[in-house]
Short mmCIF file of C-alpha atoms in Angstrom, two decimals:
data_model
loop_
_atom_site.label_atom_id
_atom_site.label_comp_id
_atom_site.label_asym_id
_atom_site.label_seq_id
_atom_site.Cartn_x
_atom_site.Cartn_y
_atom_site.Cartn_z
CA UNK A 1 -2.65 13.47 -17.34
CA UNK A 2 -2.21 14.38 -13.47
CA UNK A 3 -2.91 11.69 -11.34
CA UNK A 4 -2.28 10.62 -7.61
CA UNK A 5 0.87 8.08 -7.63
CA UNK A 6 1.24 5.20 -5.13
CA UNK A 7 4.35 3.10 -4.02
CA UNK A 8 4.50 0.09 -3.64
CA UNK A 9 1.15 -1.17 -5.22
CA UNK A 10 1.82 -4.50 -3.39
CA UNK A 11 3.54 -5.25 -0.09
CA UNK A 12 3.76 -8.71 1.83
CA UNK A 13 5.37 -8.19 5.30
CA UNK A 14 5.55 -10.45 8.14
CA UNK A 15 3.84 -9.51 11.63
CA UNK A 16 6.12 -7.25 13.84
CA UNK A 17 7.78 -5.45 11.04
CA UNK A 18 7.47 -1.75 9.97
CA UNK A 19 5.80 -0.56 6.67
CA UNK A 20 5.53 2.86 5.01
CA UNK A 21 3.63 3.61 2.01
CA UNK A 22 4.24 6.76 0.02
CA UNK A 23 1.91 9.02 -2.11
CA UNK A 24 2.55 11.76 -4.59
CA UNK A 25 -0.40 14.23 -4.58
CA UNK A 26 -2.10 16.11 -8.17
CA UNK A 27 0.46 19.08 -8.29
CA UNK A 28 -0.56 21.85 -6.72
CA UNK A 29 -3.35 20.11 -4.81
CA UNK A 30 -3.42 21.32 -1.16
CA UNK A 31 -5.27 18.50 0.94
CA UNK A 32 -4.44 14.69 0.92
CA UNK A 33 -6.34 11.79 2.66
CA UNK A 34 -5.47 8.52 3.62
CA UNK A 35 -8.26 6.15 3.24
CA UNK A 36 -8.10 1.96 4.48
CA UNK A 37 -10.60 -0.35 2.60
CA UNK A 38 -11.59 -4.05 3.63
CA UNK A 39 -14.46 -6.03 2.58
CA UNK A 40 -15.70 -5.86 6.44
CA UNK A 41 -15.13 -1.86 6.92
CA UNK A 42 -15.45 -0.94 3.65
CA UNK A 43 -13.65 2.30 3.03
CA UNK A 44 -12.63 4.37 5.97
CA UNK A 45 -10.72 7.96 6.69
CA UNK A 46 -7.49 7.13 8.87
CA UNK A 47 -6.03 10.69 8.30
CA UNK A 48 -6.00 13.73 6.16
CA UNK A 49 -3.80 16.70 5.32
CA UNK A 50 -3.88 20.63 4.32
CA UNK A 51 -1.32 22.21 3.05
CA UNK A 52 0.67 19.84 4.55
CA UNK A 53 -0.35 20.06 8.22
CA UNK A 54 -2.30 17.15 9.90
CA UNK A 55 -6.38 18.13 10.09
CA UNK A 56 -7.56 15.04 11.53
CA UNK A 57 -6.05 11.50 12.51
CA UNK A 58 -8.91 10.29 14.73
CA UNK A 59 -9.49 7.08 12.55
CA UNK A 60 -5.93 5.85 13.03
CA UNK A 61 -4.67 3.61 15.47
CA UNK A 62 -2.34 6.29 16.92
CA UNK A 63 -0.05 3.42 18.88
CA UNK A 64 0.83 1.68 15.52
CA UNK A 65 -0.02 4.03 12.59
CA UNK A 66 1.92 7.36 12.00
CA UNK A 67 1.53 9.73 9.10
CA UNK A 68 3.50 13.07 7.76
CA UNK A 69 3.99 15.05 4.93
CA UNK A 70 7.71 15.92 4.87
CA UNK A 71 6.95 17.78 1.49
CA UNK A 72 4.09 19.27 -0.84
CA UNK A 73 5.00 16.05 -3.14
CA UNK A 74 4.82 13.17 -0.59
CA UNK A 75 2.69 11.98 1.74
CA UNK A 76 3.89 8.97 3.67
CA UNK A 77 2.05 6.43 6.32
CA UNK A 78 3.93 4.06 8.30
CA UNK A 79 2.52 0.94 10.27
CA UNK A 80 5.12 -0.17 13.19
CA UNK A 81 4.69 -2.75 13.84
CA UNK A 82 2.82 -4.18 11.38
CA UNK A 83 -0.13 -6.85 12.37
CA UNK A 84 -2.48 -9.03 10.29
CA UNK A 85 -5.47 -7.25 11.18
CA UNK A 86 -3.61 -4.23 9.38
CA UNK A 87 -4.05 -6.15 5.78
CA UNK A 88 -5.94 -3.92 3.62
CA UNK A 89 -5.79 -2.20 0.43
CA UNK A 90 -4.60 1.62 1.68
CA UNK A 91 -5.49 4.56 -0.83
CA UNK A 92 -4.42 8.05 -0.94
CA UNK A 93 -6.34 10.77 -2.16
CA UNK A 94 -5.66 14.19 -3.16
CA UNK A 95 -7.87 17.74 -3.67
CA UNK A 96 -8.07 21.68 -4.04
CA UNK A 97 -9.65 23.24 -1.76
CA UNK A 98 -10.07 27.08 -1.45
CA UNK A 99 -8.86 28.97 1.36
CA UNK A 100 -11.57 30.12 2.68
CA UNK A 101 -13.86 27.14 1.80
CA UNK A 102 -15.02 24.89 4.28
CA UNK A 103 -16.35 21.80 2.57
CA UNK A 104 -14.90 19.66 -0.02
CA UNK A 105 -14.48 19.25 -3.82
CA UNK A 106 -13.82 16.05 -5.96
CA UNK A 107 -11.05 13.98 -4.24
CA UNK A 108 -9.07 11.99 -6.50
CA UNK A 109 -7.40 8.76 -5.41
CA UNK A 110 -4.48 6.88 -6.19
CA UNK A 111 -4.02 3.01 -7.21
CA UNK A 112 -3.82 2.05 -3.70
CA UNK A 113 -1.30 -0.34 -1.70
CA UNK A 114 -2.18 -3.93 -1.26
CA UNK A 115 -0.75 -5.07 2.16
CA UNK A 116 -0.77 -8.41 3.45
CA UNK A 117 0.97 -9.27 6.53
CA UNK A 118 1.57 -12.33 7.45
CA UNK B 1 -22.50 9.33 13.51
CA UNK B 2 -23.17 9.52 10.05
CA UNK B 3 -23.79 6.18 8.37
CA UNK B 4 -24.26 5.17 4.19
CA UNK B 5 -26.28 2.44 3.40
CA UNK B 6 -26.15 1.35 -0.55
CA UNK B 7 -28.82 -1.60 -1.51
CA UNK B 8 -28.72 -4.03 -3.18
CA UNK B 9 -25.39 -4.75 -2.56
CA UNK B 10 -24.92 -6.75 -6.11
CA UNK B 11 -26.95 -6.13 -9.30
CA UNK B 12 -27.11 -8.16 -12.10
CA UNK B 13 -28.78 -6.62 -15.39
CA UNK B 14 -28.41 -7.37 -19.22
CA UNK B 15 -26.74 -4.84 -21.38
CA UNK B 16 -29.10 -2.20 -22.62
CA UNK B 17 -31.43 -1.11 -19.50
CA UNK B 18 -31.66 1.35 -17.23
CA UNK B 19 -31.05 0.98 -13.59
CA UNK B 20 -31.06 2.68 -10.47
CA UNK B 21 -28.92 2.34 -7.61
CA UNK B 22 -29.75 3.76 -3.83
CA UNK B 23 -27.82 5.41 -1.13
CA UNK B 24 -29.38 6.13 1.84
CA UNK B 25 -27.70 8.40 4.61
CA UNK B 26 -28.66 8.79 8.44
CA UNK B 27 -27.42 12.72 9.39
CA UNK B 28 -29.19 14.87 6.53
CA UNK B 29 -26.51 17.78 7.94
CA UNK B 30 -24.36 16.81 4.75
CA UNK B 31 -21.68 19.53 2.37
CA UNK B 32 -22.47 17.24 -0.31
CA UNK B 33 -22.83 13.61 -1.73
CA UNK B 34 -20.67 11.89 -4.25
CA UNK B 35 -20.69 8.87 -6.25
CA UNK B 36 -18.16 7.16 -7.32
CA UNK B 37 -16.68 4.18 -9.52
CA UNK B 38 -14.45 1.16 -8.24
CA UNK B 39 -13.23 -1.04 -10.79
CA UNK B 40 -11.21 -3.99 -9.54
CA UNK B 41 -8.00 -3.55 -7.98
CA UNK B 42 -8.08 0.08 -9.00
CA UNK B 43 -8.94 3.42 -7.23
CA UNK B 44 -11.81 4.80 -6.98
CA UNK B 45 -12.42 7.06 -10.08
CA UNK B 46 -15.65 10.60 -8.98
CA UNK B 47 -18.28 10.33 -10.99
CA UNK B 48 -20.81 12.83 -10.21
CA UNK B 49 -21.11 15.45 -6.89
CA UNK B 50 -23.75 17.33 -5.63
CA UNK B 51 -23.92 20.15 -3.59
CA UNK B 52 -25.92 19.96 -0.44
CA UNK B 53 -28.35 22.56 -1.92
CA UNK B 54 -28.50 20.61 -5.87
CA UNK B 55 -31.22 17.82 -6.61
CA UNK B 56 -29.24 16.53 -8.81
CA UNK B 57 -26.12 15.90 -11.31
CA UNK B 58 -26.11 14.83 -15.36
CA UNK B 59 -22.77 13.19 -16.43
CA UNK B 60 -23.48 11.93 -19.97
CA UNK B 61 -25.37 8.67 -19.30
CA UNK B 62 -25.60 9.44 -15.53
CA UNK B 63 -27.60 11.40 -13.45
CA UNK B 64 -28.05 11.43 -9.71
CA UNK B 65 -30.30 12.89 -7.23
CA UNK B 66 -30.56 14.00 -3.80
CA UNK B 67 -33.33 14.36 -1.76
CA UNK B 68 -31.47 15.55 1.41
CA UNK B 69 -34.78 15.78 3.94
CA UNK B 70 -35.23 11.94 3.43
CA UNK B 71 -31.63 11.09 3.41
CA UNK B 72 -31.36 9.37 -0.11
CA UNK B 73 -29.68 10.05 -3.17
CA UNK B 74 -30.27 7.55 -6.40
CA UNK B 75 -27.72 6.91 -9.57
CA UNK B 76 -29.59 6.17 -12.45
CA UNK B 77 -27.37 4.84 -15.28
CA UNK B 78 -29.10 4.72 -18.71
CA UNK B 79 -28.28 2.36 -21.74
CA UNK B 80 -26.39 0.44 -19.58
CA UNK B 81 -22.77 -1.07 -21.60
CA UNK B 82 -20.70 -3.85 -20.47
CA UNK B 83 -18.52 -1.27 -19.46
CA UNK B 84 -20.06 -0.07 -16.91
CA UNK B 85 -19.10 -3.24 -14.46
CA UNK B 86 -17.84 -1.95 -11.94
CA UNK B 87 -18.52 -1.33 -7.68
CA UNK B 88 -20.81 2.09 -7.34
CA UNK B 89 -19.50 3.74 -4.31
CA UNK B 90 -21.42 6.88 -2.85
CA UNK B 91 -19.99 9.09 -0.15
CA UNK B 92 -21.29 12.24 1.93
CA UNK B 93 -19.23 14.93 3.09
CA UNK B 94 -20.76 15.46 6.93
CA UNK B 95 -20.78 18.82 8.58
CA UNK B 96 -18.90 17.68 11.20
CA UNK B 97 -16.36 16.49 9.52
CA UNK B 98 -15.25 18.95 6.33
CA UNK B 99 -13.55 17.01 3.33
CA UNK B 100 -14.31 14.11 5.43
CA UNK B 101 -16.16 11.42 3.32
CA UNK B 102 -18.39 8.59 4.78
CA UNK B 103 -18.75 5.56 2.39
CA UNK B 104 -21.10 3.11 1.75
CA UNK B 105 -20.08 -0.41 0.64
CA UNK B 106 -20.96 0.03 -2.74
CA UNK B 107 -23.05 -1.92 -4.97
CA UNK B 108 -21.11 -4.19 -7.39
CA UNK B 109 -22.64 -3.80 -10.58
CA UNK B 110 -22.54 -6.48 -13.70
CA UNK B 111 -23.95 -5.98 -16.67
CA UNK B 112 -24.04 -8.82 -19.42
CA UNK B 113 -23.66 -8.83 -22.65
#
């Protein structure tokens, strides 16, 4: 049963200090997103990925927030430093998508990191 | 910008009847529309998509529609179970943004027994 996989599913930091969260895509799936969701925003895109090179980061706060895939397994974003504002459950998402497509299939998301900072 | 609007934002309905639940959209330049499932402290699990040029999707006890030219799609669950508690999410895929999904904030659904 292939499923996205994310670590840690719970993370209490204090303010000022650095976080990453990690994701391991579907195997074989070529495009991963990195979604935030808080009861006042909702769900929203910070960043996504195909075949492993950054497509779009325009939601993220590009001072604090950094993400990279160093491999076709992991997907990694990192908060330095880390604020309250930044508490929020973070979910990555993974899909196929054909070459020569243009728009989207089924994206299927992981369990999602709680964060709380303090 | 492209903005998903999902009322009511809570239902409340006894086990057994049908219900609908609305998503309205303001760009109808949309790939497609998706709904999906939320259940507490979980991910979000795709239910149904539809194509920009579909009307609409059958999952079992689920089928949804899109009417693109208004900007609405609807998710009518039959026989509704206990089970099916859960947050209703739906999501468009905007032309100017491929693979890029804009959410609504659900509508948290609770059916009783």
């Amino acid at each position: 049963d292939a499923r996205v996989t994310q670590t840690p599913r719970h993370k209490v930091t204090e303010m000022g200090q650095e976080v990453t969260m990690r994701c391991q895509p579907i195997l074989g799936h070529n495009t991963v997103f990195w979604y935030r969701q808080t009861m006042m925003q909702g769900l929203e895109l910070l960043a996504y990925f195909r075949n492993r090179a950054p497509l779009d980061d325009s939601g993220m706060p590009k001072d604090r927030f950094s993400a990279e895939m160093p491999d076709a397994t992991l997907a990694t974003l990192k908060i330095q430093p880390s604020e309250p504002r930044d508490s929020a459950v973070y979910f990555c998402a993974s899909g196929l998508v054909a070459k020569s497509a243009t728009q989207g299939e089924t994206q299927y998301f992981g369990p999602g990191t709680r964060l709380l900072v303090l | 910008k492209q903005e998903v609007t999902q009322i009511p934002a809570a239902l409340s309905v006894p086990e057994g009847e049908n219900l609908v639940l609305n998503c309205s959209f303001t760009d109808s330049a949309i790939y497609n529309l998706q709904w999906f499932r939320q259940d507490p402290g979980k991910g979000l699990t795709s239910l149904l998509l539809i194509q920009s040029s579909q009307r609409e999707q059958t999952s079992g006890r689920l089928n949804a529609s899109l009417d693109k030219s208004s900007g609405r799609s609807t998710l009518y669950i039959a026989a509704s179970q206990p089970g099916d508690s859960a947050t209703y999410l739906c999501a468009v895929e905007a032309f100017q943004g491929a693979q890029k999904l804009v959410f609504g904030q659900g509508t948290r659904l609770t059916i009783n027994p």
